Amino acid sequence: MPLGQQIAPYLPLLRRYARALTGDQTSGDRLVRATLEAIIAAPEIFPHDVDPRLGLYTVFHRLWQQHTASLSAANHDEEGKAGIAYSRLAPITPKSRQALLLTAMEGFSPKDSAYLMDVSEDQIDVWLQEAISEIDRQIHSKVLIVEDEPIIAFDIESLVRDLGHDVIGIATTRDEAVSMAKSNPPGLILSDIQLADDSSGIDAVQDILKEIDVPVIFITAFPERLLTGERPEPTFLITKPFQVDTIKATIAQALFCNPLSLAA
């Protein structure tokens, strides 16, 4: 089977990871596009001794390392306004969080994560423990949950509170979500796509974002529909049925990439 056909099914997953890693759809999708261009230009860089998904993420990680190294150098060399601009444009995700995203969000084993990050499994274990400690120390935020399934909403609420965040409300419709956000602006939104009255969680979020700048995590059973790279799409996505560790990692990364959303 041609290499293009082998890696095609994994492109939506890589977009999800890249967006979460960079905290931005445009930056993440650009890196995925650069990964594909690099493979087309030099097919020999693609490792063929591993499965196609691992190979695809390997090439991506090489480009990501080059990208973060260039950003670090620019941020170090440029003082004042230029340096501030670089730091605001693309916060560089620490390796501990990269390891957490690879395992908790992408489902890679510690062994595969070690391969991707070119370190030992022991180092991955150390980084994962560091990431968990970072999450425990993370300042709390106010969270709005937009979900019409009571059991799922309860599970998300319990998890969010266990992480130390405050839940300002659970909305089941577009109008409820907008009203709650206006009366008590959240620092983070967790939203389903399809709501109780056949309204859209995406429309609700778009209405809210017209008024306030807040990170959003969408939870959906069909993530591939929002990972095409062909239009404006969410930065953070969680797939139903979700794992607890996936929620924790995604919330932590969304708040890390949007520090202004944290409560005082």
Coordinates of C-alpha atoms in Angstrom, one line a residue:
M1 CA 0.0 0.0 0.0
P2 CA 1.4 3.5 -0.9
L3 CA 2.6 5.5 2.1
G4 CA 0.0 8.2 1.6
Q5 CA -2.8 5.7 2.0
Q6 CA -1.1 4.2 5.1
I7 CA -0.9 7.5 7.0
A8 CA -4.1 9.2 5.7
P9 CA -6.3 7.7 8.5
Y10 CA -4.0 9.1 11.2
L11 CA -3.9 12.7 10.0
P12 CA -7.0 13.8 12.0
L13 CA -5.4 12.4 15.1
L14 CA -2.2 14.2 14.4
R15 CA -4.1 17.5 13.9
R16 CA -5.7 17.0 17.3
Y17 CA -2.3 16.4 18.9
A18 CA -0.6 19.3 17.1
R19 CA -3.4 21.7 18.0
A20 CA -3.2 20.8 21.6
L21 CA 0.6 20.9 21.6
T22 CA 0.7 24.4 20.1
G23 CA -2.6 25.7 21.7
D24 CA -3.8 27.0 18.3
Q25 CA -5.5 25.4 15.3
T26 CA -3.6 27.5 12.7
S27 CA -0.1 26.7 14.2
G28 CA -1.0 23.0 14.7
D29 CA -2.4 22.5 11.2
R30 CA 0.6 24.3 9.7
L31 CA 3.0 21.9 11.5
V32 CA 1.0 18.9 10.2
R33 CA 1.1 20.3 6.7
A34 CA 4.9 20.8 7.0
T35 CA 5.2 17.2 8.2
L36 CA 3.4 16.0 5.0
E37 CA 5.5 18.2 2.8
A38 CA 8.7 16.9 4.4
I39 CA 7.6 13.3 3.8
I40 CA 6.7 14.0 0.2
A41 CA 10.0 15.9 -0.4
A42 CA 12.1 13.2 1.2
P43 CA 10.2 9.9 1.7
E44 CA 13.4 8.3 3.1
I45 CA 12.9 10.3 6.4
F46 CA 9.9 8.2 7.2
P47 CA 10.8 5.3 9.5
H48 CA 9.6 2.0 8.1
D49 CA 10.5 -0.2 11.0
V50 CA 7.5 1.0 13.0
D51 CA 3.7 1.2 12.3
P52 CA 2.5 4.0 10.1
R53 CA 1.0 6.1 12.9
L54 CA 4.2 6.0 15.0
G55 CA 6.2 6.8 11.9
L56 CA 4.0 9.8 11.1
Y57 CA 4.3 11.2 14.6
T58 CA 8.0 10.6 14.5
V59 CA 8.5 12.9 11.6
F60 CA 6.2 15.4 13.2
H61 CA 8.2 15.4 16.4
R62 CA 11.4 16.1 14.5
L63 CA 9.8 19.2 13.0
W64 CA 8.3 20.2 16.3
Q65 CA 11.7 20.0 17.9
Q66 CA 13.2 22.2 15.2
H67 CA 10.2 24.6 15.6
T68 CA 10.6 25.0 19.3
A69 CA 14.3 25.4 19.1
S70 CA 14.0 28.2 16.6
L71 CA 11.3 29.9 18.8
S72 CA 13.5 29.5 21.9
A73 CA 16.5 31.1 20.0
A74 CA 14.4 34.0 18.7
N75 CA 12.9 34.6 22.2
H76 CA 16.4 34.5 23.7
D77 CA 17.9 36.8 21.2
E78 CA 15.2 39.3 20.9
E79 CA 14.6 41.5 23.9
G80 CA 11.7 43.8 24.7
K81 CA 8.6 43.8 22.5
A82 CA 9.9 41.2 20.0
G83 CA 10.7 38.7 22.8
I84 CA 7.3 39.2 24.4
A85 CA 5.6 38.7 21.0
Y86 CA 7.3 35.4 20.5
S87 CA 6.4 34.1 23.9
R88 CA 2.7 35.1 23.5
L89 CA 2.6 33.7 20.0
A90 CA 3.5 30.2 20.8
P91 CA 4.1 29.0 24.4
I92 CA 6.5 26.1 24.2
T93 CA 4.9 23.1 25.7
P94 CA 7.3 21.5 28.3
K95 CA 8.4 18.0 27.6
S96 CA 6.5 16.8 30.7
R97 CA 3.3 17.9 29.1
Q98 CA 4.3 16.5 25.7
A99 CA 4.7 13.1 27.4
L100 CA 1.3 13.5 29.1
L101 CA -0.5 14.4 25.8
L102 CA 1.1 11.5 24.0
T103 CA 0.0 9.0 26.6
A104 CA -3.3 10.4 27.9
M105 CA -4.7 12.1 24.8
E106 CA -3.1 10.1 22.0
G107 CA -3.0 6.7 23.7
F108 CA 0.6 5.9 23.0
S109 CA 2.3 3.6 25.4
P110 CA 5.3 4.8 27.5
K111 CA 7.5 2.8 25.2
D112 CA 6.2 4.4 22.1
S113 CA 6.2 7.8 23.7
A114 CA 9.9 7.3 24.6
Y115 CA 10.6 6.4 20.9
L116 CA 8.8 9.5 19.7
M117 CA 10.7 11.8 22.1
D118 CA 14.0 10.0 21.7
V119 CA 14.4 9.3 25.4
S120 CA 14.3 6.3 27.7
E121 CA 11.0 4.9 29.2
D122 CA 12.3 5.9 32.6
Q123 CA 12.5 9.5 31.5
I124 CA 9.0 9.3 30.2
D125 CA 7.9 8.1 33.7
V126 CA 9.7 11.0 35.3
W127 CA 8.1 13.5 32.9
L128 CA 4.6 12.0 33.5
Q129 CA 5.0 12.4 37.3
E130 CA 6.2 16.0 36.7
A131 CA 3.1 16.7 34.6
I132 CA 0.8 15.3 37.2
S133 CA 2.5 17.5 39.8
E134 CA 2.1 20.5 37.6
I135 CA -1.6 19.8 37.2
D136 CA -2.0 19.6 40.9
R137 CA -0.3 23.0 41.3
Q138 CA -2.2 24.6 38.5
I139 CA -4.3 27.6 39.6
H140 CA -8.0 27.0 39.5
S141 CA -10.4 28.4 36.9
K142 CA -14.1 28.9 36.5
V143 CA -15.6 26.3 34.2
L144 CA -18.8 26.3 32.2
I145 CA -20.1 22.8 31.1
V146 CA -22.3 22.6 28.1
E147 CA -23.8 19.1 28.0
D148 CA -27.3 17.8 27.7
E149 CA -26.7 14.2 28.9
P150 CA -27.1 14.3 32.7
I151 CA -24.8 11.4 33.5
I152 CA -22.0 12.7 31.3
A153 CA -22.5 16.2 32.7
F154 CA -22.3 14.8 36.2
D155 CA -19.1 12.9 35.4
I156 CA -17.5 15.9 33.9
E157 CA -18.5 18.2 36.8
S158 CA -17.1 15.7 39.4
L159 CA -13.8 15.5 37.5
V160 CA -13.5 19.3 37.1
R161 CA -14.2 19.8 40.8
D162 CA -11.7 17.1 41.7
L163 CA -9.1 19.0 39.8
G164 CA -9.8 22.0 41.9
H165 CA -11.7 24.1 39.5
D166 CA -15.1 25.8 40.1
V167 CA -18.1 24.8 38.0
I168 CA -20.2 27.9 37.4
G169 CA -23.1 26.0 35.7
I170 CA -24.2 23.2 33.4
A171 CA -26.1 24.4 30.3
T172 CA -28.1 22.0 28.2
T173 CA -29.0 24.4 25.3
R174 CA -27.4 27.1 23.3
D175 CA -29.4 29.9 25.0
E176 CA -28.6 28.6 28.5
A177 CA -24.9 28.5 27.7
V178 CA -24.8 32.0 26.4
S179 CA -26.9 33.3 29.3
M180 CA -24.7 31.6 31.9
A181 CA -21.5 32.9 30.2
K182 CA -22.8 36.4 30.2
S183 CA -23.8 36.4 33.8
N184 CA -20.6 34.8 35.1
P185 CA -17.8 34.7 32.5
P186 CA -16.0 31.4 32.6
G187 CA -12.3 30.8 32.3
L188 CA -12.8 27.6 30.4
I189 CA -15.7 25.9 28.5
L190 CA -16.3 22.2 28.1
S191 CA -18.9 21.7 25.4
D192 CA -20.8 18.9 23.7
I193 CA -21.6 19.4 20.0
Q194 CA -25.3 18.4 19.9
L195 CA -27.5 19.8 22.6
A196 CA -30.9 19.0 24.0
D197 CA -33.1 21.3 21.8
D198 CA -31.2 20.3 18.7
S199 CA -29.2 23.4 19.0
S200 CA -25.4 23.4 18.5
G201 CA -22.7 23.6 21.1
I202 CA -20.5 25.1 18.4
D203 CA -23.0 27.9 17.8
A204 CA -23.3 28.5 21.5
V205 CA -19.5 28.8 21.8
Q206 CA -19.3 31.1 18.8
D207 CA -21.9 33.4 20.5
I208 CA -19.9 33.4 23.7
L209 CA -16.6 34.1 22.0
K210 CA -18.0 37.2 20.5
E211 CA -18.2 38.6 24.1
I212 CA -15.2 37.0 25.9
D213 CA -11.9 35.3 25.0
V214 CA -12.0 31.9 26.6
P215 CA -10.4 28.5 25.8
V216 CA -12.9 25.8 24.7
I217 CA -12.7 22.0 24.8
F218 CA -15.2 20.2 22.6
I219 CA -16.4 16.7 23.5
T220 CA -17.8 14.7 20.6
A221 CA -18.3 11.2 19.4
F222 CA -17.2 12.2 15.9
P223 CA -13.9 14.2 16.3
E224 CA -12.9 13.5 12.7
R225 CA -15.6 15.9 11.5
L226 CA -13.8 18.7 13.3
L227 CA -10.3 17.7 12.3
T228 CA -10.3 18.2 8.6
G229 CA -7.9 21.2 8.5
E230 CA -10.1 22.7 5.8
R231 CA -11.8 25.4 7.8
P232 CA -11.8 27.1 11.3
E233 CA -12.1 24.2 13.7
P234 CA -11.6 23.7 17.5
T235 CA -8.2 23.6 19.0
F236 CA -9.0 21.1 21.8
L237 CA -11.1 18.0 21.2
I238 CA -12.0 15.0 23.4
T239 CA -13.5 11.9 22.0
K240 CA -16.6 10.2 23.5
P241 CA -16.5 7.9 25.3
F242 CA -13.7 9.7 27.1
Q243 CA -11.0 8.6 29.6
V244 CA -10.5 10.5 32.8
D245 CA -6.8 11.0 32.1
T246 CA -7.7 12.5 28.7
I247 CA -10.0 15.1 30.3
K248 CA -7.3 16.0 32.9
A249 CA -4.6 16.3 30.3
T250 CA -6.7 18.4 27.9
I251 CA -7.9 20.8 30.6
A252 CA -4.4 21.3 31.9
Q253 CA -3.1 22.0 28.4
A254 CA -5.9 24.4 27.5
L255 CA -5.3 26.4 30.6
F256 CA -1.5 26.3 30.1
C257 CA -1.9 27.7 26.6
N258 CA -4.4 30.4 27.9
P259 CA -2.9 31.6 31.2
L260 CA -5.3 34.6 31.3
S261 CA -8.2 32.3 31.7
L262 CA -7.0 31.2 35.2
A263 CA -8.8 32.7 38.2
A264 CA -7.0 35.1 40.4

